[in-house]
Amino acid sequence: MIRPAIVLLILALLILGIIGFMARWSMLLYHPGLLFDDFYSIVDDLFSLLLLYEVLDLLRSLSPVRLLDLLLTIFARKLLLSPGNPSLTQDMWVFVIMLILRLVWTRFSEKET
């Protein structure tokens, strides 16, 4: 009973997030130049919605591959939204190692089925 309630809550948050994103950034239709001024804010909002979807997908499938997808999304967000960060190289290597791990996991899990 708890799992469906959590899934419904995340789904409701995702729907509200999409509506809020469209309401907040609908001005870009009339002023596309604002995209360059608020690029990081827009990308941050998009990543937030993507993370909600990834968590929802993880709860539905309970798959290690989905968990790796969620972690890769979190690291991609960190890499994209923190330019000039001194620990960026370490984060990039963690991202690369996790991506290789995910690719290997996917390849070997497909051979087994």
PDB file of C-alpha atoms in Angstrom:
ATOM      1  CA  MET A   1       0.000   0.000   0.000  1.00  0.00           C
ATOM      2  CA  ILE A   2       2.913   2.351   0.703  1.00  0.00           C
ATOM      3  CA  ARG A   3       4.601   1.852  -2.667  1.00  0.00           C
ATOM      4  CA  PRO A   4       1.531   2.829  -4.755  1.00  0.00           C
ATOM      5  CA  ALA A   5       1.025   5.871  -2.518  1.00  0.00           C
ATOM      6  CA  ILE A   6       4.633   6.961  -3.069  1.00  0.00           C
ATOM      7  CA  VAL A   7       4.301   6.402  -6.820  1.00  0.00           C
ATOM      8  CA  LEU A   8       1.099   8.475  -6.900  1.00  0.00           C
ATOM      9  CA  LEU A   9       2.764  11.230  -4.889  1.00  0.00           C
ATOM     10  CA  ILE A  10       5.756  11.343  -7.244  1.00  0.00           C
ATOM     11  CA  LEU A  11       3.427  11.272 -10.258  1.00  0.00           C
ATOM     12  CA  ALA A  12       1.444  14.192  -8.829  1.00  0.00           C
ATOM     13  CA  LEU A  13       4.685  16.103  -8.172  1.00  0.00           C
ATOM     14  CA  LEU A  14       5.817  15.390 -11.716  1.00  0.00           C
ATOM     15  CA  ILE A  15       2.548  16.691 -13.177  1.00  0.00           C
ATOM     16  CA  LEU A  16       2.661  19.795 -10.983  1.00  0.00           C
ATOM     17  CA  GLY A  17       6.316  20.284 -11.910  1.00  0.00           C
ATOM     18  CA  ILE A  18       5.543  20.139 -15.623  1.00  0.00           C
ATOM     19  CA  ILE A  19       2.703  22.618 -15.226  1.00  0.00           C
ATOM     20  CA  GLY A  20       4.923  24.900 -13.128  1.00  0.00           C
ATOM     21  CA  PHE A  21       7.749  24.656 -15.657  1.00  0.00           C
ATOM     22  CA  MET A  22       5.439  25.588 -18.507  1.00  0.00           C
ATOM     23  CA  ALA A  23       3.977  28.498 -16.526  1.00  0.00           C
ATOM     24  CA  ARG A  24       7.393  29.773 -15.451  1.00  0.00           C
ATOM     25  CA  TRP A  25       9.142  29.495 -18.801  1.00  0.00           C
ATOM     26  CA  SER A  26       6.257  30.222 -21.193  1.00  0.00           C
ATOM     27  CA  MET A  27       7.667  33.727 -21.569  1.00  0.00           C
ATOM     28  CA  LEU A  28      10.434  32.189 -23.697  1.00  0.00           C
ATOM     29  CA  LEU A  29       7.915  31.897 -26.521  1.00  0.00           C
ATOM     30  CA  TYR A  30       7.666  35.671 -26.661  1.00  0.00           C
ATOM     31  CA  HIS A  31      11.242  36.520 -25.629  1.00  0.00           C
ATOM     32  CA  PRO A  32      13.571  33.710 -26.802  1.00  0.00           C
ATOM     33  CA  GLY A  33      16.623  35.781 -25.936  1.00  0.00           C
ATOM     34  CA  LEU A  34      15.936  35.122 -22.251  1.00  0.00           C
ATOM     35  CA  LEU A  35      17.034  31.538 -22.853  1.00  0.00           C
ATOM     36  CA  PHE A  36      20.645  32.699 -22.823  1.00  0.00           C
ATOM     37  CA  ASP A  37      20.172  34.812 -19.699  1.00  0.00           C
ATOM     38  CA  ASP A  38      18.466  32.076 -17.680  1.00  0.00           C
ATOM     39  CA  PHE A  39      20.081  28.994 -19.229  1.00  0.00           C
ATOM     40  CA  TYR A  40      21.273  27.439 -15.966  1.00  0.00           C
ATOM     41  CA  SER A  41      17.916  28.020 -14.274  1.00  0.00           C
ATOM     42  CA  ILE A  42      16.070  26.376 -17.159  1.00  0.00           C
ATOM     43  CA  VAL A  43      18.445  23.409 -17.223  1.00  0.00           C
ATOM     44  CA  ASP A  44      18.153  23.064 -13.446  1.00  0.00           C
ATOM     45  CA  ASP A  45      14.351  22.959 -13.705  1.00  0.00           C
ATOM     46  CA  LEU A  46      14.519  20.394 -16.515  1.00  0.00           C
ATOM     47  CA  PHE A  47      16.903  18.195 -14.534  1.00  0.00           C
ATOM     48  CA  SER A  48      14.579  18.389 -11.530  1.00  0.00           C
ATOM     49  CA  LEU A  49      11.716  17.079 -13.645  1.00  0.00           C
ATOM     50  CA  LEU A  50      13.961  14.416 -15.142  1.00  0.00           C
ATOM     51  CA  LEU A  51      15.054  13.281 -11.682  1.00  0.00           C
ATOM     52  CA  LEU A  52      11.433  12.944 -10.586  1.00  0.00           C
ATOM     53  CA  TYR A  53      10.755  10.801 -13.629  1.00  0.00           C
ATOM     54  CA  GLU A  54      13.881   8.687 -12.970  1.00  0.00           C
ATOM     55  CA  VAL A  55      12.786   8.070  -9.363  1.00  0.00           C
ATOM     56  CA  LEU A  56       9.309   7.116 -10.574  1.00  0.00           C
ATOM     57  CA  ASP A  57      10.792   4.713 -13.115  1.00  0.00           C
ATOM     58  CA  LEU A  58      13.122   3.273 -10.471  1.00  0.00           C
ATOM     59  CA  LEU A  59      10.211   2.619  -8.116  1.00  0.00           C
ATOM     60  CA  ARG A  60       8.239   0.932 -10.880  1.00  0.00           C
ATOM     61  CA  SER A  61      11.019  -1.362 -12.073  1.00  0.00           C
ATOM     62  CA  LEU A  62      13.321  -1.737  -9.015  1.00  0.00           C
ATOM     63  CA  SER A  63      16.149  -2.370 -11.455  1.00  0.00           C
ATOM     64  CA  PRO A  64      19.865  -1.788 -10.798  1.00  0.00           C
ATOM     65  CA  VAL A  65      20.140  -0.309 -14.294  1.00  0.00           C
ATOM     66  CA  ARG A  66      17.500   2.297 -13.410  1.00  0.00           C
ATOM     67  CA  LEU A  67      19.396   3.095 -10.225  1.00  0.00           C
ATOM     68  CA  LEU A  68      22.543   3.663 -12.278  1.00  0.00           C
ATOM     69  CA  ASP A  69      20.503   5.864 -14.650  1.00  0.00           C
ATOM     70  CA  LEU A  70      19.360   7.936 -11.690  1.00  0.00           C
ATOM     71  CA  LEU A  71      22.910   8.319 -10.394  1.00  0.00           C
ATOM     72  CA  LEU A  72      24.195   9.210 -13.861  1.00  0.00           C
ATOM     73  CA  THR A  73      21.493  11.862 -14.170  1.00  0.00           C
ATOM     74  CA  ILE A  74      22.502  13.344 -10.825  1.00  0.00           C
ATOM     75  CA  PHE A  75      26.166  13.483 -11.844  1.00  0.00           C
ATOM     76  CA  ALA A  76      25.316  14.906 -15.281  1.00  0.00           C
ATOM     77  CA  ARG A  77      23.340  17.651 -13.562  1.00  0.00           C
ATOM     78  CA  LYS A  78      26.256  18.392 -11.259  1.00  0.00           C
ATOM     79  CA  LEU A  79      28.733  18.467 -14.143  1.00  0.00           C
ATOM     80  CA  LEU A  80      26.575  20.740 -16.264  1.00  0.00           C
ATOM     81  CA  LEU A  81      25.495  23.164 -13.554  1.00  0.00           C
ATOM     82  CA  SER A  82      28.831  23.665 -11.809  1.00  0.00           C
ATOM     83  CA  PRO A  83      31.323  25.032 -14.330  1.00  0.00           C
ATOM     84  CA  GLY A  84      34.667  26.029 -12.880  1.00  0.00           C
ATOM     85  CA  ASN A  85      34.294  23.736  -9.876  1.00  0.00           C
ATOM     86  CA  PRO A  86      37.742  22.472  -8.771  1.00  0.00           C
ATOM     87  CA  SER A  87      36.378  18.973  -8.056  1.00  0.00           C
ATOM     88  CA  LEU A  88      34.885  18.755 -11.554  1.00  0.00           C
ATOM     89  CA  THR A  89      37.591  16.362 -12.741  1.00  0.00           C
ATOM     90  CA  GLN A  90      36.809  13.904  -9.956  1.00  0.00           C
ATOM     91  CA  ASP A  91      33.104  14.122 -10.698  1.00  0.00           C
ATOM     92  CA  MET A  92      33.784  13.520 -14.374  1.00  0.00           C
ATOM     93  CA  TRP A  93      35.789  10.366 -13.600  1.00  0.00           C
ATOM     94  CA  VAL A  94      33.020   9.090 -11.333  1.00  0.00           C
ATOM     95  CA  PHE A  95      30.521   9.757 -14.121  1.00  0.00           C
ATOM     96  CA  VAL A  96      32.691   7.891 -16.657  1.00  0.00           C
ATOM     97  CA  ILE A  97      33.183   4.903 -14.338  1.00  0.00           C
ATOM     98  CA  MET A  98      29.459   4.702 -13.607  1.00  0.00           C
ATOM     99  CA  LEU A  99      28.636   4.996 -17.302  1.00  0.00           C
ATOM    100  CA  ILE A 100      31.025   2.144 -18.129  1.00  0.00           C
ATOM    101  CA  LEU A 101      29.524   0.100 -15.293  1.00  0.00           C
ATOM    102  CA  ARG A 102      26.032   0.728 -16.631  1.00  0.00           C
ATOM    103  CA  LEU A 103      27.037  -0.216 -20.184  1.00  0.00           C
ATOM    104  CA  VAL A 104      28.715  -3.426 -19.001  1.00  0.00           C
ATOM    105  CA  TRP A 105      25.727  -4.300 -16.797  1.00  0.00           C
ATOM    106  CA  THR A 106      23.315  -3.719 -19.669  1.00  0.00           C
ATOM    107  CA  ARG A 107      25.357  -5.763 -22.095  1.00  0.00           C
ATOM    108  CA  PHE A 108      25.720  -8.780 -19.808  1.00  0.00           C
ATOM    109  CA  SER A 109      22.135  -8.667 -18.569  1.00  0.00           C
ATOM    110  CA  GLU A 110      20.908  -8.738 -22.198  1.00  0.00           C
ATOM    111  CA  LYS A 111      23.014 -11.823 -22.944  1.00  0.00           C
ATOM    112  CA  GLU A 112      21.490 -13.701 -20.008  1.00  0.00           C
ATOM    113  CA  THR A 113      17.901 -13.167 -21.163  1.00  0.00           C
TER     114      THR A 113
END
